[in-house]
Amino acid sequence: MERVTRTSGPGSDSGPALEFHDVTVAYGRRPVLWNIDLVIEAPGLFGIIGPNGAGKSTLLKAALGLVPLAGGSVRFFGRPLDEVRRRIGYVPQRETVDWDFPVSVMDVVLMGTYARLGWFRRPGSGERALANACLDRVGLADVADRQIGRLSGGQQQRVFLARALAQQADLYFLDEPLAGVDARSQEQIFRVLAELRAAGKLVVVVHHDLRTAAEWFDAVALVDMRLVAAGPTAAVLTPENLRRTYAGPLDVLDELGRAIEQGRRTP
Amino acid sequence: MNAWLSEQAAMHAWAIATAAVVSSGCALVGTLLVVRRMSLLGDAISHAVLPGIVVAVLAGGRPGGMLVLVAAVVTALLTVWLTQALKSRAGLAEDAAAGVVFTTLFAAGVVLVTAAAARIDLDPSCVLHGILELVPFDTVRLGGFEVPRAFVTAAAVFGLLLAAAILTWKEQLATAFDPAAARAAGIPVGLVTTGLLAATALATVASFEAVGAILVVAMLVVPAATAELLVHRLPWMALVAVIVAVFAACAGYLAAWWFNTSAAGMMAVVLGLEYFAAAVLAPSDGVLSRAVARLWLAWRVTCEDCLAAVWRSEELAADGRAEAPTAVSLWQSVAFRWLAASGQLVGAQGAWRLSTRGRVEAETVVRSHRLWEAWLGRHTELPLDHLHPPAEWIEHHLGATVRKRIEAEVGVQESDPHGRSIPPERK
């Protein structure tokens, strides 16, 4: 009889690519995201949509352990974050870094290989070849040696995407990758994301533009301090759901949040 | 006589070598502090380690000894921890919190060192200002040579810092550039930052004997800030910072000896002069190169305006409404003369005409101007009389590729919104 051994590759994953289980996130003591319950399967292009201040970016940061959970849990491929960190790529908002920082485009893309290298090892020719290939995929091979501050906004965003590609992850989080990005870069970015989906990856994108959401994402979640709706794009982006998402923060959650922050009861 | 002289020279050489090594370590650490926008924390740490040092010396440690180094690192981390605690618990802004913590700790150190001055081998003024000139007199035997103890400490600390920088370079780089992404990728950002703070404390303490607590912040910040003006890659920045620091150590010491003044003070002054020189002379962002670029732009704009003025007057002349352009400023009359001398204009003052080459230039400017008016007219709701001023400015900045793109967008047009013809592309 043949024995089946399970390896540690993606084949052994025992759960969905991403699962939020009753996640609540608080800044200080004040909850800003309430009871998010959401399961997302790979492959796919998944959009997280909602108004400003809805907690979309916070949801990504909470999943990545960058802000602590006040309650609930997040699992990736059925496992906790610490076991699968290297399989998760993260593209933060472009404004979070100082673009005058003295590094070249190549330096930044190579950073995607650092986690895999581990302590005390430097990126070698293999990593450089990989970084070059990633730059090529986002159409920036010809600016590899340029200081990052001399790029356009769209090019900077593509450098960030190339860094995540160099990580060779199975799950990608992108925070507003299209904010302030020219049309050509937008197209290039979405072509790469579609390639990732075709390769079996899950790509989760925080996105603000409703107009493009319907055409780009397979499935979306509407978020405004809580999960309003999630599922296939056409089924979720209904006028009723959008009205509930964009009606402004729910009074009760707002009141409660402030009461919890100040350690008192609501009126 | 000769032996005495060479002994003098050796003394000075040791003092310079110590200063150079000490400030190299500070420059190396300072590079990371400056790019992480943590210069203020470097300042805080360099002051706040003082009580730690005094306590260690009171407990029997020797200045520059292991116990003192460890105590300094511990105090540095305590400073940072206290600052963070004040920030998160008491709701103080970070700069205010750092200001409260480090001045209090530094003051405590000053009180301690002054009160205990009689009992311990730690001179208050030496701690505050450093006495580089005395460094060569306190020596240890090392491999048959008498080597100043401060130099041995400084060299050991520098070696340690350099090794740590090389070994953890990529972690430091990733954390400095994008801490959130680094953390998400599993790099222990907190540990990496703590390491940098400990390194700052070590570099600082190793410098105390040479330059003192007050001026060490100059060694931390100024070389890196100077390097940042000159190069745009982190490894180069570190190297240039070290070179800047070593130069200041040598030049500062010699200048202090010549003028018979404080060596540490003179080193900091030289650092300041180096920064000033870099700010003025830096190849791309320097004051001088920017001034030259502005001047060159102003000259190009004037020349293009003069050519365009002649072209327009010729256009009007065809309608019988001729009005010869004349220079209204000295700057313009110089431009007209230069354009004539370089063969773009022919004729004389008051009756300039375009040469073939000048016509190409002039038509390009007028074409840019009128294309831009057409583009603005299409994309904005500006009234007709508001189109000219922006076009006067933009005409000097449009290149052939974008002109072509604009033309494709507005369609090849016979005329601009004012009904005047747009010259064809000549370049």
XYZ file of C-alpha atoms in Angstrom:
694
model
C 0.000 0.000 0.000
C 1.221 3.426 -0.888
C 1.706 5.925 1.822
C 0.991 9.548 1.201
C 3.394 11.968 2.846
C 2.394 15.545 3.168
C 5.080 18.077 2.446
C 5.178 21.638 3.618
C 4.382 23.052 0.171
C 1.108 24.725 -0.708
C -0.346 21.269 -1.289
C -0.513 20.627 2.411
C -2.620 23.663 3.166
C -5.438 22.672 5.420
C -7.624 25.715 5.079
C -8.647 28.658 2.933
C -5.943 31.102 1.809
C -7.214 33.778 4.178
C -9.671 33.599 7.009
C -10.710 36.392 9.367
C -12.447 34.872 12.330
C -14.481 37.425 14.308
C -11.658 39.988 14.134
C -11.941 43.204 16.137
C -9.167 45.810 15.933
C -8.700 48.710 18.341
C -6.381 51.720 18.288
C -5.591 52.231 21.938
C -8.794 50.977 23.453
C -11.156 52.303 20.819
C -12.370 49.664 18.358
C -12.121 50.797 14.758
C -13.076 47.498 13.108
C -15.813 45.375 14.574
C -16.262 41.593 14.276
C -14.942 40.929 10.795
C -15.779 37.404 9.666
C -14.487 36.702 6.193
C -13.155 33.722 4.238
C -11.292 34.258 0.960
C -10.167 31.383 -1.250
C -7.251 31.323 -3.693
C -6.903 31.985 -6.513
C -8.545 35.304 -7.051
C -8.417 39.079 -7.202
C -10.236 40.314 -4.128
C -11.099 43.955 -3.461
C -11.683 45.551 -0.088
C -13.865 48.571 -0.718
C -15.156 51.286 1.566
C -15.126 55.009 2.379
C -12.199 56.942 3.868
C -11.564 55.984 7.475
C -13.561 52.762 7.114
C -10.639 50.700 8.409
C -9.656 49.034 5.103
C -5.912 49.527 5.586
C -6.279 48.626 9.249
C -7.785 45.305 8.200
C -4.655 44.490 6.155
C -2.337 45.630 8.917
C -4.224 43.549 11.452
C -3.925 40.479 9.216
C -0.152 41.085 8.929
C 0.283 41.557 12.676
C 1.255 45.239 12.250
C -1.566 46.316 14.576
C -2.678 44.032 17.401
C -6.017 42.238 17.357
C -8.383 43.178 20.167
C -10.278 39.961 19.505
C -10.635 37.088 17.051
C -7.976 35.473 14.895
C -6.601 35.436 11.350
C -5.403 32.270 9.651
C -3.554 31.830 6.370
C -3.803 28.526 4.533
C -5.208 27.189 7.768
C -2.190 28.272 9.826
C -1.222 31.147 12.093
C 0.730 34.095 10.634
C 4.137 33.191 12.093
C 4.257 29.891 10.200
C 3.516 31.425 6.813
C 5.000 34.942 6.866
C 7.269 34.297 3.909
C 4.334 33.259 1.772
C 2.705 36.670 2.238
C 3.743 39.712 0.234
C 2.774 43.209 1.366
C 2.638 46.419 -0.662
C 2.014 49.328 1.747
C 0.645 52.682 0.711
C 3.213 54.614 -1.261
C 3.168 57.625 1.089
C 4.330 55.543 4.061
C 7.983 55.721 3.033
C 10.452 58.527 2.406
C 11.147 58.468 -1.330
C 14.254 60.624 -0.866
C 15.811 57.681 0.957
C 19.255 56.947 -0.512
C 18.508 53.653 -2.278
C 18.226 52.632 -5.921
C 15.276 50.866 -7.508
C 17.298 47.631 -7.505
C 18.067 47.993 -3.770
C 14.358 48.225 -2.981
C 13.380 45.219 -5.087
C 16.177 43.168 -3.508
C 14.578 43.859 -0.117
C 11.881 41.409 -1.186
C 14.457 38.625 -0.949
C 15.765 39.564 2.512
C 13.313 37.535 4.586
C 14.090 34.373 2.649
C 17.848 34.921 2.966
C 17.776 35.049 6.751
C 20.429 36.607 8.976
C 23.959 37.381 7.803
C 23.477 36.326 4.180
C 23.664 38.913 1.451
C 21.726 38.901 -1.777
C 23.861 37.246 -4.482
C 23.649 36.853 -8.228
C 20.574 34.597 -7.954
C 18.689 37.277 -6.041
C 19.827 39.943 -8.495
C 18.576 37.908 -11.438
C 15.251 37.423 -9.678
C 14.988 41.147 -8.891
C 15.751 41.978 -12.524
C 13.050 39.595 -13.690
C 10.556 41.209 -11.288
C 11.487 44.685 -12.543
C 10.999 43.454 -16.073
C 7.514 42.184 -15.213
C 6.451 45.635 -14.024
C 8.187 47.353 -16.941
C 10.966 49.067 -14.983
C 14.047 47.125 -16.086
C 15.567 50.272 -17.589
C 15.497 52.317 -14.379
C 17.042 49.696 -12.048
C 19.953 51.933 -11.037
C 17.985 55.113 -10.526
C 17.462 56.698 -7.107
C 13.843 56.006 -6.149
C 12.981 59.673 -5.620
C 13.480 60.356 -9.326
C 10.614 58.097 -10.379
C 7.033 59.113 -11.120
C 4.286 58.081 -8.696
C 3.203 55.239 -10.941
C 6.766 53.977 -11.268
C 7.247 54.120 -7.495
C 4.138 52.021 -7.026
C 5.457 49.487 -9.525
C 8.778 49.332 -7.641
C 6.800 48.374 -4.540
C 4.955 45.721 -6.535
C 8.257 44.358 -7.878
C 9.583 44.099 -4.315
C 6.540 42.010 -3.350
C 6.997 39.852 -6.472
C 10.619 39.210 -5.456
C 9.255 37.719 -2.263
C 7.639 34.969 -4.391
C 4.639 34.833 -2.097
C 1.374 32.910 -2.425
C -0.799 35.648 -0.991
C -0.407 39.350 -1.743
C -1.818 42.308 0.153
C -1.836 45.662 -1.647
C -2.897 48.860 0.071
C -4.310 51.393 -2.413
C -1.900 50.443 -5.217
C -3.687 52.696 -7.689
C -3.941 55.898 -5.659
C -2.326 58.753 -7.587
C -1.099 56.411 -10.333
C -1.184 57.246 -14.051
C -3.356 55.204 -16.391
C -0.449 53.338 -17.961
C 0.901 52.222 -14.589
C -2.602 51.207 -13.494
C -2.931 48.929 -16.469
C 0.520 47.452 -15.967
C -0.175 46.817 -12.287
C -3.456 45.116 -12.985
C -1.936 42.982 -15.713
C 0.635 41.704 -13.187
C -2.071 41.063 -10.603
C -4.073 39.096 -13.161
C -0.949 37.047 -13.912
C -0.625 36.262 -10.226
C -4.218 35.083 -10.124
C -3.587 32.914 -13.185
C -0.644 31.391 -11.289
C -2.992 30.327 -8.497
C -2.255 33.152 -6.034
C -4.660 35.182 -3.967
C -4.363 38.955 -4.339
C -6.171 41.149 -1.823
C -6.376 44.833 -2.773
C -7.600 47.778 -0.708
C -9.279 50.002 -3.264
C -11.228 53.243 -3.154
C -12.519 53.624 -6.698
C -15.963 52.047 -7.120
C -15.961 52.696 -10.837
C -13.027 50.376 -11.515
C -13.825 47.886 -8.749
C -16.576 46.178 -10.719
C -14.370 45.614 -13.739
C -11.218 44.440 -11.933
C -12.181 42.227 -8.995
C -13.652 38.725 -8.932
C -15.002 39.266 -5.459
C -15.152 42.176 -3.036
C -15.863 42.992 0.569
C -17.619 46.236 1.474
C -16.223 47.555 4.741
C -17.206 50.461 6.942
C -16.015 49.779 10.487
C -17.721 46.413 10.040
C -18.202 44.027 7.141
C -21.269 45.188 5.218
C -21.217 42.492 2.548
C -18.790 40.136 0.822
C -18.942 37.841 -2.177
C -18.839 37.894 -5.981
C -18.501 41.461 -7.208
C -21.772 41.653 -9.140
C -23.777 40.285 -6.221
C -22.184 42.588 -3.646
C -22.013 45.949 -5.426
C -25.760 46.561 -5.254
C -27.176 50.050 -4.705
C -28.547 48.957 -1.322
C -25.176 47.578 -0.109
C -23.362 50.686 -1.366
C -25.829 52.935 0.399
C -25.251 51.060 3.660
C -21.450 51.256 3.196
C -21.255 54.922 2.302
C -23.993 56.254 4.596
C -21.372 57.410 7.111
C -20.216 55.715 10.308
C -22.932 53.952 12.288
C -23.930 56.134 15.245
C -24.045 53.220 17.674
C -20.521 51.988 16.819
C -19.207 55.541 17.008
C -20.796 56.194 20.409
C -19.676 52.818 21.723
C -16.122 53.328 20.485
C -15.794 56.615 22.342
C -17.392 55.196 25.480
C -14.954 52.252 25.499
C -12.003 54.586 24.901
C -12.975 56.747 27.875
C -13.947 53.796 30.080
C -17.552 54.835 30.551
C -21.047 53.860 29.457
C -22.722 55.346 26.413
C -25.488 57.851 27.216
C 66.179 67.778 20.357
C 65.234 65.523 17.433
C 64.025 62.758 19.722
C 61.909 65.283 21.634
C 60.385 66.511 18.393
C 59.545 63.064 17.128
C 58.058 62.222 20.498
C 55.879 65.325 20.180
C 54.873 64.274 16.701
C 53.988 60.773 17.912
C 51.805 62.278 20.644
C 49.919 64.361 18.128
C 49.661 61.428 15.749
C 48.073 59.279 18.456
C 45.622 62.015 19.369
C 44.655 62.471 15.715
C 44.338 58.723 15.188
C 42.076 58.438 18.221
C 39.906 61.319 17.057
C 39.681 59.827 13.560
C 38.663 56.374 14.750
C 36.180 57.768 17.257
C 34.476 60.011 14.742
C 34.445 57.252 12.104
C 32.365 55.104 14.448
C 30.011 58.008 15.105
C 29.724 58.743 11.363
C 28.860 55.131 10.601
C 26.105 54.967 13.223
C 25.017 58.501 12.411
C 24.371 57.561 8.776
C 21.592 55.210 9.845
C 20.272 57.698 12.419
C 20.098 60.479 9.827
C 18.317 58.458 7.124
C 15.877 57.180 9.748
C 15.227 60.794 10.800
C 16.406 59.875 14.300
C 19.132 62.492 14.705
C 17.367 63.912 17.726
C 17.446 60.511 19.395
C 21.198 60.399 18.787
C 21.459 63.732 20.569
C 19.303 62.429 23.416
C 21.300 59.236 23.840
C 24.657 60.996 23.735
C 23.576 63.139 26.665
C 21.516 60.645 28.621
C 24.259 58.026 28.955
C 26.187 60.319 31.305
C 24.587 59.154 34.590
C 25.114 55.544 33.544
C 28.792 56.204 33.028
C 29.153 57.991 36.364
C 27.385 55.206 38.242
C 29.589 52.616 36.532
C 32.722 54.540 37.484
C 31.480 54.903 41.063
C 30.964 51.137 41.081
C 34.639 50.694 40.221
C 34.623 50.787 36.431
C 37.334 52.520 34.460
C 36.518 55.179 31.839
C 36.526 53.321 28.530
C 36.304 49.970 30.353
C 33.797 47.210 29.722
C 31.589 48.050 32.703
C 31.244 51.651 31.556
C 30.361 50.616 28.001
C 27.675 48.224 29.221
C 26.271 50.809 31.640
C 26.097 53.333 28.805
C 24.183 50.965 26.552
C 21.754 50.133 29.353
C 21.157 53.819 30.066
C 20.652 54.522 26.382
C 17.978 51.846 26.096
C 16.418 53.141 29.314
C 16.260 56.603 27.727
C 14.452 55.293 24.701
C 12.122 53.173 26.799
C 11.311 56.135 29.092
C 10.692 58.346 26.066
C 8.301 55.822 24.563
C 6.572 55.376 27.924
C 6.087 59.136 28.355
C 4.757 59.284 24.814
C 2.230 56.463 25.137
C 1.265 56.739 28.825
C 1.366 60.485 29.399
C 0.394 61.435 25.868
C 3.439 63.665 25.352
C 4.654 64.375 21.805
C 7.778 62.356 20.991
C 10.137 65.323 20.740
C 8.882 66.763 24.011
C 9.166 63.363 25.711
C 12.739 62.929 24.465
C 13.506 66.485 25.573
C 12.239 65.818 29.084
C 14.013 62.474 29.475
C 17.435 63.286 28.158
C 17.837 66.656 29.775
C 16.767 65.209 33.140
C 19.145 62.265 32.852
C 21.986 64.468 31.607
C 21.429 66.895 34.488
C 21.445 63.990 36.937
C 24.744 62.914 35.425
C 26.212 66.400 35.772
C 25.110 66.558 39.431
C 26.529 63.105 40.118
C 29.857 63.655 38.423
C 30.362 67.009 40.138
C 29.419 65.669 43.572
C 31.640 62.627 43.197
C 34.515 64.404 41.455
C 36.714 64.230 44.515
C 36.317 60.476 44.919
C 36.469 59.158 41.384
C 38.745 59.299 38.395
C 36.310 61.229 36.243
C 36.847 64.902 35.553
C 33.566 66.783 34.953
C 35.019 69.105 32.348
C 36.686 66.170 30.621
C 33.332 64.372 30.381
C 31.565 67.407 29.003
C 34.223 68.710 26.628
C 36.694 65.865 26.228
C 40.428 66.397 26.387
C 41.861 64.948 23.236
C 45.201 66.557 24.011
C 45.611 64.340 27.105
C 44.695 61.085 25.364
C 48.325 60.101 24.542
C 49.413 60.259 28.183
C 47.238 57.412 29.447
C 48.716 54.374 27.703
C 48.641 50.599 27.871
C 51.298 48.183 26.545
C 50.082 46.356 23.497
C 52.459 44.010 21.638
C 55.482 45.887 22.903
C 54.115 49.331 22.043
C 52.754 51.996 24.314
C 49.298 52.658 22.928
C 46.869 55.243 24.330
C 44.096 53.484 26.181
C 41.408 55.697 24.580
C 42.665 54.621 21.158
C 42.407 50.947 22.072
C 38.820 51.412 23.291
C 37.880 53.470 20.238
C 39.419 50.982 17.811
C 37.716 48.024 19.515
C 34.349 49.793 19.478
C 34.803 50.850 15.849
C 35.670 47.273 14.861
C 32.577 46.021 16.647
C 30.331 48.642 15.017
C 31.766 47.969 11.572
C 31.306 44.213 11.935
C 27.744 44.687 13.198
C 26.963 47.067 10.335
C 28.283 44.644 7.717
C 26.591 41.598 9.231
C 23.173 43.179 9.753
C 23.280 45.624 6.835
C 20.246 44.316 4.995
C 18.129 44.200 8.141
C 19.150 47.784 8.996
C 18.470 48.917 5.414
C 15.028 47.292 5.182
C 14.004 48.585 8.611
C 15.203 52.095 7.878
C 13.480 52.319 4.496
C 10.126 50.682 5.175
C 9.602 49.386 8.720
C 6.036 48.200 8.090
C 6.964 46.049 5.106
C 10.063 44.781 6.925
C 7.963 43.734 9.898
C 5.376 42.104 7.672
C 8.158 40.100 6.014
C 9.293 38.825 9.411
C 12.342 41.034 10.030
C 12.499 41.761 13.781
C 12.234 45.515 13.401
C 12.214 46.185 17.155
C 15.409 44.208 17.689
C 17.109 45.875 14.719
C 16.216 49.331 16.080
C 17.371 48.412 19.563
C 20.654 47.299 18.024
C 21.069 50.669 16.328
C 20.371 52.487 19.608
C 22.887 50.313 21.460
C 25.404 51.051 18.700
C 24.704 54.772 19.107
C 25.396 54.487 22.837
C 28.658 52.591 22.212
C 29.892 55.059 19.585
C 29.009 57.907 21.921
C 30.737 56.538 25.001
C 33.855 55.652 23.046
C 33.974 59.316 21.994
C 33.557 60.852 25.431
C 37.221 60.994 26.341
C 38.118 62.494 23.013
C 35.325 64.945 22.280
C 33.023 64.987 25.310
C 29.289 64.627 25.733
C 28.297 67.956 24.250
C 30.087 67.869 20.914
C 29.631 64.176 20.198
C 26.267 64.894 18.614
C 28.119 66.859 15.930
C 30.153 63.723 15.173
C 26.932 61.672 14.957
C 24.873 63.952 12.753
C 27.029 66.292 10.671
C 29.137 63.781 8.669
C 26.022 61.839 7.646
C 24.066 64.995 6.853
C 27.003 66.157 4.682
C 27.186 62.811 2.904
C 23.440 62.874 2.263
C 23.944 66.025 0.188
C 26.627 64.427 -1.932
C 25.636 60.814 -2.672
C 22.377 58.905 -3.054
C 23.112 55.321 -2.074
C 23.325 54.245 1.553
C 26.678 52.376 1.423
C 28.291 55.330 -0.352
C 26.719 57.652 2.146
C 28.308 55.727 5.019
C 31.686 55.789 3.287
C 31.544 59.507 2.503
C 30.400 60.224 6.074
C 33.452 58.387 7.422
C 35.761 60.290 5.058
C 34.188 63.604 6.083
C 34.625 62.651 9.745
C 38.259 61.581 9.366
C 39.104 64.777 7.497
C 37.484 66.858 10.232
C 39.418 64.945 12.895
C 42.775 65.587 11.201
C 42.143 69.146 10.044
C 40.351 70.091 13.264
C 43.119 68.808 15.497
C 45.871 70.499 13.522
C 43.943 73.787 13.367
C 43.345 73.635 17.127
C 47.051 73.037 17.711
C 47.930 75.954 15.447
C 45.430 78.347 17.070
C 46.032 76.832 20.506
C 42.377 76.098 21.228
C 40.019 73.166 21.956
C 40.587 70.260 19.585
C 37.057 68.863 19.977
C 35.548 72.270 19.362
C 37.685 72.823 16.284
C 36.752 69.388 14.900
C 33.073 70.276 15.209
C 33.728 73.631 13.533
C 35.497 71.903 10.638
C 32.527 69.518 10.345
C 30.221 72.507 10.140
C 32.391 74.058 7.419
C 32.394 70.790 5.485
C 28.599 70.693 5.647
C 28.424 74.291 4.502
C 30.798 73.599 1.616
C 28.757 70.552 0.578
C 25.507 72.519 0.756
C 26.967 75.163 -1.544
C 28.929 72.934 -3.910
C 26.900 69.693 -4.075
C 26.740 68.683 -7.749
C 22.970 68.341 -8.166
C 21.241 69.888 -5.138
C 23.859 72.413 -4.083
C 23.053 76.098 -3.697
C 25.566 76.958 -6.380
C 24.434 74.442 -8.977
C 20.802 75.417 -8.392
C 21.658 79.096 -8.816
C 23.520 78.309 -12.035
C 20.559 76.230 -13.261
C 18.137 79.072 -12.472
C 20.346 81.585 -14.230
C 20.724 79.325 -17.269
C 16.946 78.846 -17.426
C 16.366 82.606 -17.222
C 18.854 83.127 -20.068
C 17.253 80.427 -22.243
C 13.774 81.871 -21.615
C 14.957 85.361 -22.571
C 16.611 84.165 -25.773
C 13.545 82.127 -26.756
C 11.256 85.082 -26.007
C 13.384 87.363 -28.183
C 13.341 84.924 -31.096
C 9.584 84.428 -30.720
C 9.085 88.218 -30.636
C 10.932 88.610 -33.933
C 8.934 85.731 -35.446
C 5.642 87.305 -34.353
C 6.646 90.700 -35.735
C 7.408 89.042 -39.073
C 4.004 87.332 -38.920
C 2.355 90.717 -38.324
C 4.464 92.329 -41.045
C 2.826 89.935 -43.497
C -0.481 91.585 -42.519
C 1.070 95.009 -42.896
C 0.981 95.662 -39.155
C 4.685 95.471 -38.604
C 6.215 96.538 -35.350
C 9.877 95.714 -34.901
C 10.718 94.200 -31.524
C 13.193 96.077 -29.388
C 14.983 95.166 -26.203
C 13.260 96.657 -23.179
C 15.864 95.540 -20.641
C 19.633 95.270 -20.547
C 19.253 91.498 -20.182
C 17.221 91.399 -23.413
C 19.578 93.623 -25.357
C 22.418 91.302 -24.360
C 20.286 88.371 -25.543
C 19.599 90.073 -28.911
C 23.290 90.741 -29.423
C 24.206 87.179 -28.518
C 21.548 85.776 -30.846
C 22.972 87.907 -33.647
C 26.538 86.880 -32.814
C 25.570 83.194 -32.803
C 23.887 83.500 -36.186
C 20.252 83.157 -35.187
C 19.385 86.758 -35.950
C 20.552 88.992 -38.741
C 20.185 92.689 -39.276
C 20.610 95.341 -36.643
C 18.998 96.814 -33.549
C 15.423 97.819 -34.366
C 15.366 95.756 -37.557
C 16.186 92.188 -36.521
C 15.320 89.363 -38.885
C 15.493 85.608 -38.281
C 18.181 83.470 -39.897
C 17.215 79.958 -41.049
C 18.489 78.464 -37.796
C 16.824 81.152 -35.722
C 13.542 80.519 -37.523
C 13.553 76.850 -36.505
C 14.068 77.825 -32.873
C 11.460 80.583 -32.979
C 8.827 78.442 -34.669
C 9.345 75.717 -32.106
C 8.650 78.197 -29.305
C 5.607 79.700 -31.012
C 4.351 76.225 -31.871
C 4.675 75.151 -28.222
C 2.880 78.317 -27.147
C -0.059 77.923 -29.477
C -0.354 74.147 -28.983
C -0.561 74.764 -25.255
C -3.286 77.372 -25.760
C -5.177 74.843 -27.843
C -4.743 72.155 -25.211
C -5.851 74.460 -22.400
C -8.823 75.610 -24.434
C -9.855 72.006 -24.841
C -9.323 70.811 -21.261
C -10.254 73.819 -19.184
C -13.005 76.380 -19.107
C -10.570 79.298 -19.238
C -11.792 82.385 -21.124
C -9.750 83.231 -24.241
C -7.819 86.080 -22.624
C -6.606 83.730 -19.851
C -4.831 81.361 -22.241
C -1.850 83.527 -23.123
C -0.124 83.941 -19.717
C 0.151 80.203 -18.919
C 1.339 79.512 -22.466
C 4.069 82.194 -22.094
C 5.444 80.044 -19.276
C 4.810 76.528 -20.608
C 6.253 77.261 -24.078
C 9.764 77.031 -22.598
C 9.176 73.605 -21.062
C 7.453 71.598 -23.811
C 9.585 69.018 -25.621
C 9.061 67.401 -29.011
C 7.520 64.165 -27.712
C 4.870 65.806 -25.579
C 4.184 68.358 -28.334
C 3.461 65.470 -30.657
C 1.167 63.891 -28.053
C -0.691 67.185 -27.571
C -1.048 67.602 -31.310
C -2.467 64.088 -31.607
C -4.935 64.949 -28.860
C -6.163 68.334 -30.081
C -5.923 67.201 -33.703
C -3.637 68.778 -36.294
C -5.079 72.253 -36.333
C -4.591 75.130 -38.632
C -4.972 77.637 -35.841
C -4.908 78.197 -32.104
C -7.976 79.389 -30.103
C -7.104 82.992 -31.079
C -7.331 82.034 -34.769
C -3.597 82.284 -35.460
C -1.791 79.532 -37.299
C 0.249 76.910 -35.414
C 3.610 76.470 -37.153
C 4.499 72.864 -38.114
C 7.050 70.809 -36.161
C 10.582 71.713 -37.229
C 12.659 69.596 -34.840
